[in-house]
PDB file of C-alpha atoms in Angstrom:
ATOM      1  CA  MET A   1     -49.735-104.761 -40.587  1.00  0.00           C
ATOM      2  CA  GLY A   2     -52.296-102.075 -41.134  1.00  0.00           C
ATOM      3  CA  THR A   3     -54.663-103.690 -38.493  1.00  0.00           C
ATOM      4  CA  LEU A   4     -52.147-103.707 -35.670  1.00  0.00           C
ATOM      5  CA  ASP A   5     -52.309-101.344 -32.678  1.00  0.00           C
ATOM      6  CA  VAL A   6     -49.636 -98.668 -32.628  1.00  0.00           C
ATOM      7  CA  ALA A   7     -47.895-100.520 -29.728  1.00  0.00           C
ATOM      8  CA  GLU A   8     -47.580-103.619 -31.924  1.00  0.00           C
ATOM      9  CA  LYS A   9     -46.316-101.870 -35.098  1.00  0.00           C
ATOM     10  CA  ALA A  10     -42.803-102.375 -36.266  1.00  0.00           C
ATOM     11  CA  THR A  11     -40.609 -99.327 -35.990  1.00  0.00           C
ATOM     12  CA  ILE A  12     -38.686 -98.157 -39.046  1.00  0.00           C
ATOM     13  CA  LEU A  13     -35.739 -95.665 -38.686  1.00  0.00           C
ATOM     14  CA  VAL A  14     -35.392 -93.504 -41.903  1.00  0.00           C
ATOM     15  CA  VAL A  15     -31.968 -91.875 -42.143  1.00  0.00           C
ATOM     16  CA  ASP A  16     -31.483 -89.193 -44.799  1.00  0.00           C
ATOM     17  CA  ASP A  17     -29.975 -85.688 -44.801  1.00  0.00           C
ATOM     18  CA  THR A  18     -32.638 -84.373 -47.187  1.00  0.00           C
ATOM     19  CA  PRO A  19     -35.784 -83.190 -45.392  1.00  0.00           C
ATOM     20  CA  ASP A  20     -38.023 -83.851 -48.395  1.00  0.00           C
ATOM     21  CA  ASN A  21     -36.837 -87.491 -48.443  1.00  0.00           C
ATOM     22  CA  LEU A  22     -37.588 -87.873 -44.735  1.00  0.00           C
ATOM     23  CA  ILE A  23     -41.112 -86.570 -45.274  1.00  0.00           C
ATOM     24  CA  LEU A  24     -41.754 -88.692 -48.363  1.00  0.00           C
ATOM     25  CA  MET A  25     -40.610 -91.858 -46.613  1.00  0.00           C
ATOM     26  CA  SER A  26     -42.399 -91.095 -43.362  1.00  0.00           C
ATOM     27  CA  ASN A  27     -45.622 -90.519 -45.204  1.00  0.00           C
ATOM     28  CA  LEU A  28     -45.178 -93.695 -47.164  1.00  0.00           C
ATOM     29  CA  LEU A  29     -44.595 -95.847 -44.133  1.00  0.00           C
ATOM     30  CA  LYS A  30     -46.549 -94.212 -41.325  1.00  0.00           C
ATOM     31  CA  GLY A  31     -49.791 -96.099 -42.126  1.00  0.00           C
ATOM     32  CA  ASP A  32     -48.307 -99.435 -41.415  1.00  0.00           C
ATOM     33  CA  TYR A  33     -45.237 -98.716 -39.150  1.00  0.00           C
ATOM     34  CA  GLN A  34     -44.027 -96.500 -36.416  1.00  0.00           C
ATOM     35  CA  VAL A  35     -41.477 -94.072 -38.120  1.00  0.00           C
ATOM     36  CA  LYS A  36     -38.482 -92.541 -36.505  1.00  0.00           C
ATOM     37  CA  ILE A  37     -36.302 -90.190 -38.535  1.00  0.00           C
ATOM     38  CA  ALA A  38     -32.698 -89.053 -38.296  1.00  0.00           C
ATOM     39  CA  ALA A  39     -31.082 -86.373 -40.538  1.00  0.00           C
ATOM     40  CA  GLY A  40     -27.639 -87.808 -40.031  1.00  0.00           C
ATOM     41  CA  GLY A  41     -25.456 -90.665 -39.119  1.00  0.00           C
ATOM     42  CA  GLU A  42     -24.721 -89.743 -35.503  1.00  0.00           C
ATOM     43  CA  LYS A  43     -28.392 -89.303 -34.639  1.00  0.00           C
ATOM     44  CA  ALA A  44     -29.141 -92.652 -36.415  1.00  0.00           C
ATOM     45  CA  LEU A  45     -26.579 -94.476 -34.265  1.00  0.00           C
ATOM     46  CA  GLU A  46     -27.954 -92.854 -31.161  1.00  0.00           C
ATOM     47  CA  ILE A  47     -31.566 -93.934 -31.950  1.00  0.00           C
ATOM     48  CA  ALA A  48     -30.525 -97.440 -33.070  1.00  0.00           C
ATOM     49  CA  ALA A  49     -28.651 -98.100 -29.745  1.00  0.00           C
ATOM     50  CA  SER A  50     -31.436 -96.701 -27.634  1.00  0.00           C
ATOM     51  CA  GLY A  51     -33.511 -98.746 -25.264  1.00  0.00           C
ATOM     52  CA  THR A  52     -36.148 -99.160 -27.964  1.00  0.00           C
ATOM     53  CA  PRO A  53     -34.170 -99.756 -31.133  1.00  0.00           C
ATOM     54  CA  PRO A  54     -35.886 -99.760 -34.524  1.00  0.00           C
ATOM     55  CA  ASP A  55     -36.880-102.983 -36.224  1.00  0.00           C
ATOM     56  CA  LEU A  56     -35.381-101.883 -39.599  1.00  0.00           C
ATOM     57  CA  ILE A  57     -33.335 -99.024 -40.855  1.00  0.00           C
ATOM     58  CA  LEU A  58     -33.653 -97.329 -44.195  1.00  0.00           C
ATOM     59  CA  LEU A  59     -30.315 -95.639 -44.796  1.00  0.00           C
ATOM     60  CA  ASP A  60     -29.166 -93.120 -47.288  1.00  0.00           C
ATOM     61  CA  ILE A  61     -25.489 -93.346 -48.311  1.00  0.00           C
ATOM     62  CA  MET A  62     -24.580 -89.845 -49.401  1.00  0.00           C
ATOM     63  CA  MET A  63     -24.757 -87.745 -46.218  1.00  0.00           C
ATOM     64  CA  PRO A  64     -22.449 -85.002 -44.957  1.00  0.00           C
ATOM     65  CA  GLY A  65     -20.166 -85.985 -42.070  1.00  0.00           C
ATOM     66  CA  MET A  66     -20.702 -89.655 -41.445  1.00  0.00           C
ATOM     67  CA  ASP A  67     -21.860 -91.364 -44.769  1.00  0.00           C
ATOM     68  CA  GLY A  68     -24.253 -94.363 -44.817  1.00  0.00           C
ATOM     69  CA  TYR A  69     -21.449 -96.872 -45.317  1.00  0.00           C
ATOM     70  CA  GLU A  70     -19.791 -95.801 -41.998  1.00  0.00           C
ATOM     71  CA  VAL A  71     -23.152 -95.776 -40.265  1.00  0.00           C
ATOM     72  CA  CYS A  72     -23.817 -99.347 -41.455  1.00  0.00           C
ATOM     73  CA  GLN A  73     -20.399-100.482 -40.444  1.00  0.00           C
ATOM     74  CA  GLN A  74     -20.816 -99.095 -36.920  1.00  0.00           C
ATOM     75  CA  LEU A  75     -24.344-100.577 -36.671  1.00  0.00           C
ATOM     76  CA  LYS A  76     -22.919-104.050 -37.536  1.00  0.00           C
ATOM     77  CA  ASP A  77     -19.959-103.729 -35.229  1.00  0.00           C
ATOM     78  CA  ASN A  78     -22.216-102.949 -32.285  1.00  0.00           C
ATOM     79  CA  PRO A  79     -23.635-106.035 -30.488  1.00  0.00           C
ATOM     80  CA  LEU A  80     -26.813-104.019 -29.547  1.00  0.00           C
ATOM     81  CA  THR A  81     -27.531-103.092 -33.217  1.00  0.00           C
ATOM     82  CA  THR A  82     -25.954-105.831 -35.301  1.00  0.00           C
ATOM     83  CA  ASN A  83     -29.167-107.658 -35.812  1.00  0.00           C
ATOM     84  CA  ILE A  84     -31.124-104.673 -37.141  1.00  0.00           C
ATOM     85  CA  PRO A  85     -31.644-105.022 -40.875  1.00  0.00           C
ATOM     86  CA  VAL A  86     -30.371-102.176 -42.874  1.00  0.00           C
ATOM     87  CA  ILE A  87     -31.710-101.383 -46.296  1.00  0.00           C
ATOM     88  CA  PHE A  88     -29.676 -98.744 -48.263  1.00  0.00           C
ATOM     89  CA  LEU A  89     -32.006 -96.288 -49.999  1.00  0.00           C
ATOM     90  CA  THR A  90     -29.810 -94.134 -52.252  1.00  0.00           C
ATOM     91  CA  ALA A  91     -29.270 -92.358 -55.506  1.00  0.00           C
ATOM     92  CA  ARG A  92     -26.008 -94.313 -56.040  1.00  0.00           C
ATOM     93  CA  ALA A  93     -26.999 -96.882 -58.632  1.00  0.00           C
ATOM     94  CA  GLU A  94     -23.515 -98.266 -59.456  1.00  0.00           C
ATOM     95  CA  LYS A  95     -23.013-102.056 -58.914  1.00  0.00           C
ATOM     96  CA  GLU A  96     -19.874-101.288 -56.944  1.00  0.00           C
ATOM     97  CA  ASP A  97     -21.855 -99.183 -54.460  1.00  0.00           C
ATOM     98  CA  GLU A  98     -24.412-101.934 -54.055  1.00  0.00           C
ATOM     99  CA  ARG A  99     -21.743-104.549 -53.547  1.00  0.00           C
ATOM    100  CA  LYS A 100     -19.973-102.431 -50.898  1.00  0.00           C
ATOM    101  CA  GLY A 101     -23.257-101.766 -49.050  1.00  0.00           C
ATOM    102  CA  LEU A 102     -24.184-105.541 -49.037  1.00  0.00           C
ATOM    103  CA  GLU A 103     -20.714-106.500 -47.975  1.00  0.00           C
ATOM    104  CA  LEU A 104     -20.991-104.121 -45.008  1.00  0.00           C
ATOM    105  CA  GLY A 105     -24.055-106.075 -43.827  1.00  0.00           C
ATOM    106  CA  ALA A 106     -27.045-104.319 -45.434  1.00  0.00           C
ATOM    107  CA  VAL A 107     -29.757-106.744 -46.368  1.00  0.00           C
ATOM    108  CA  ASP A 108     -30.939-104.798 -49.369  1.00  0.00           C
ATOM    109  CA  TYR A 109     -30.196-101.870 -51.615  1.00  0.00           C
ATOM    110  CA  ILE A 110     -32.883 -99.794 -53.199  1.00  0.00           C
ATOM    111  CA  THR A 111     -32.059 -96.969 -55.675  1.00  0.00           C
ATOM    112  CA  LYS A 112     -33.754 -93.573 -55.975  1.00  0.00           C
ATOM    113  CA  PRO A 113     -36.182 -92.594 -57.369  1.00  0.00           C
ATOM    114  CA  ILE A 114     -38.075 -95.158 -55.317  1.00  0.00           C
ATOM    115  CA  SER A 115     -41.081 -97.154 -56.251  1.00  0.00           C
ATOM    116  CA  PRO A 116     -43.360 -97.057 -53.167  1.00  0.00           C
ATOM    117  CA  ALA A 117     -44.701-100.492 -53.815  1.00  0.00           C
ATOM    118  CA  ILE A 118     -41.120-101.929 -54.074  1.00  0.00           C
ATOM    119  CA  VAL A 119     -40.042-100.172 -50.829  1.00  0.00           C
ATOM    120  CA  MET A 120     -43.116-101.429 -48.917  1.00  0.00           C
ATOM    121  CA  ALA A 121     -42.654-104.973 -50.216  1.00  0.00           C
ATOM    122  CA  ARG A 122     -39.022-105.122 -49.285  1.00  0.00           C
ATOM    123  CA  VAL A 123     -39.567-103.594 -45.842  1.00  0.00           C
ATOM    124  CA  LYS A 124     -42.339-106.110 -45.190  1.00  0.00           C
ATOM    125  CA  ASN A 125     -40.190-109.076 -46.411  1.00  0.00           C
ATOM    126  CA  HIS A 126     -37.152-108.005 -44.402  1.00  0.00           C
ATOM    127  CA  LEU A 127     -39.223-107.502 -41.236  1.00  0.00           C
ATOM    128  CA  ALA A 128     -40.648-111.025 -41.696  1.00  0.00           C
ATOM    129  CA  LEU A 129     -37.074-112.463 -42.222  1.00  0.00           C
ATOM    130  CA  LYS A 130     -35.840-110.600 -39.132  1.00  0.00           C
ATOM    131  CA  THR A 131     -38.852-112.062 -37.097  1.00  0.00           C
ATOM    132  CA  MET A 132     -38.092-115.579 -38.345  1.00  0.00           C
ATOM    133  CA  ALA A 133     -34.331-115.137 -37.605  1.00  0.00           C
ATOM    134  CA  SER A 134     -35.170-113.937 -34.088  1.00  0.00           C
ATOM    135  CA  ARG A 135     -37.471-116.844 -33.443  1.00  0.00           C
ATOM    136  CA  LEU A 136     -34.844-119.225 -34.717  1.00  0.00           C
ATOM    137  CA  ARG A 137     -32.239-117.653 -32.349  1.00  0.00           C
ATOM    138  CA  GLU A 138     -34.635-118.032 -29.390  1.00  0.00           C
ATOM    139  CA  GLN A 139     -35.383-121.613 -30.365  1.00  0.00           C
ATOM    140  CA  ASN A 140     -31.701-122.418 -30.600  1.00  0.00           C
ATOM    141  CA  GLN A 141     -31.166-120.853 -27.230  1.00  0.00           C
ATOM    142  CA  ALA A 142     -33.968-122.956 -25.703  1.00  0.00           C
ATOM    143  CA  LEU A 143     -32.635-126.097 -27.416  1.00  0.00           C
ATOM    144  CA  ALA A 144     -29.154-125.454 -26.139  1.00  0.00           C
ATOM    145  CA  HIS A 145     -30.654-125.095 -22.615  1.00  0.00           C
ATOM    146  CA  LYS A 146     -32.494-128.422 -23.068  1.00  0.00           C
ATOM    147  CA  VAL A 147     -29.296-130.147 -24.225  1.00  0.00           C
ATOM    148  CA  GLN A 148     -27.584-128.887 -21.138  1.00  0.00           C
ATOM    149  CA  GLU A 149     -30.376-130.190 -18.940  1.00  0.00           C
ATOM    150  CA  VAL A 150     -30.285-133.563 -20.697  1.00  0.00           C
ATOM    151  CA  GLU A 151     -26.451-133.763 -20.418  1.00  0.00           C
ATOM    152  CA  ALA A 152     -26.720-132.966 -16.721  1.00  0.00           C
ATOM    153  CA  SER A 153     -29.333-135.562 -16.261  1.00  0.00           C
ATOM    154  CA  HIS A 154     -27.314-138.120 -18.135  1.00  0.00           C
ATOM    155  CA  GLU A 155     -24.299-137.303 -15.900  1.00  0.00           C
ATOM    156  CA  GLN A 156     -26.441-137.745 -12.793  1.00  0.00           C
ATOM    157  CA  ILE A 157     -27.675-141.193 -14.073  1.00  0.00           C
ATOM    158  CA  ARG A 158     -24.097-142.179 -14.922  1.00  0.00           C
ATOM    159  CA  ARG A 159     -22.934-141.419 -11.385  1.00  0.00           C
ATOM    160  CA  GLN A 160     -25.980-143.122  -9.846  1.00  0.00           C
ATOM    161  CA  SER A 161     -25.405-146.200 -12.171  1.00  0.00           C
ATOM    162  CA  GLU A 162     -21.767-146.345 -10.928  1.00  0.00           C
ATOM    163  CA  GLU A 163     -22.845-146.140  -7.302  1.00  0.00           C
ATOM    164  CA  VAL A 164     -25.448-148.887  -7.775  1.00  0.00           C
ATOM    165  CA  LYS A 165     -22.755-150.976  -9.461  1.00  0.00           C
ATOM    166  CA  ARG A 166     -20.330-150.381  -6.627  1.00  0.00           C
ATOM    167  CA  LEU A 167     -23.047-151.321  -4.076  1.00  0.00           C
ATOM    168  CA  TYR A 168     -24.021-154.424  -6.100  1.00  0.00           C
ATOM    169  CA  ASP A 169     -20.303-155.522  -6.262  1.00  0.00           C
ATOM    170  CA  LYS A 170     -20.017-154.922  -2.506  1.00  0.00           C
ATOM    171  CA  ILE A 171     -23.122-156.958  -1.757  1.00  0.00           C
ATOM    172  CA  VAL A 172     -21.995-159.832  -4.002  1.00  0.00           C
ATOM    173  CA  ALA A 173     -18.566-159.763  -2.412  1.00  0.00           C
ATOM    174  CA  GLU A 174     -20.168-159.847   1.067  1.00  0.00           C
ATOM    175  CA  GLN A 175     -22.467-162.665   0.102  1.00  0.00           C
ATOM    176  CA  LYS A 176     -19.576-164.613  -1.387  1.00  0.00           C
ATOM    177  CA  ARG A 177     -17.568-164.162   1.909  1.00  0.00           C
ATOM    178  CA  SER A 178     -20.646-165.214   3.873  1.00  0.00           C
ATOM    179  CA  VAL A 179     -21.033-168.381   1.764  1.00  0.00           C
ATOM    180  CA  GLU A 180     -17.326-169.159   2.136  1.00  0.00           C
ATOM    181  CA  LEU A 181     -17.452-168.589   5.911  1.00  0.00           C
ATOM    182  CA  SER A 182     -20.465-170.975   6.277  1.00  0.00           C
ATOM    183  CA  LEU A 183     -18.643-173.707   4.491  1.00  0.00           C
TER     184      LEU A 183
END
């Protein structure tokens, strides 16, 4: 993605209450992506539901006030943000924490300290998956529209066929009467 114009770059929202982590992640991502940052859950939800939502969210779990789990839950409950992929980026390395995050709807779980190459690869992969899922949704909508058009055409043809049959039966009946009268 390094060759894309700024306007075409995907937007990543990094959510972490630690300023050093925000700087680290911003510096890592800014060469390939537009980066937005939020130092807490409330701000993250506000940015995510804005007119220009992020394409992906990197979300810390352990934050004061609203933790990452609650942020993820609210993102997934909101129709405006439910399709934004969330990757937890956290120091919590227990399998139970990972399970909980994935069950809440996160697409991935990366533990700190991070490997920059792993973070970049996972971000790239999940953005590609999001793009494919979005295209699939669009194609399904287009296909559903085409099915409706075909069904409407089919119904119109059925009605016209019934009308043709009715007229045919009427003509045959009139010809039959005409033949009977001429005899």
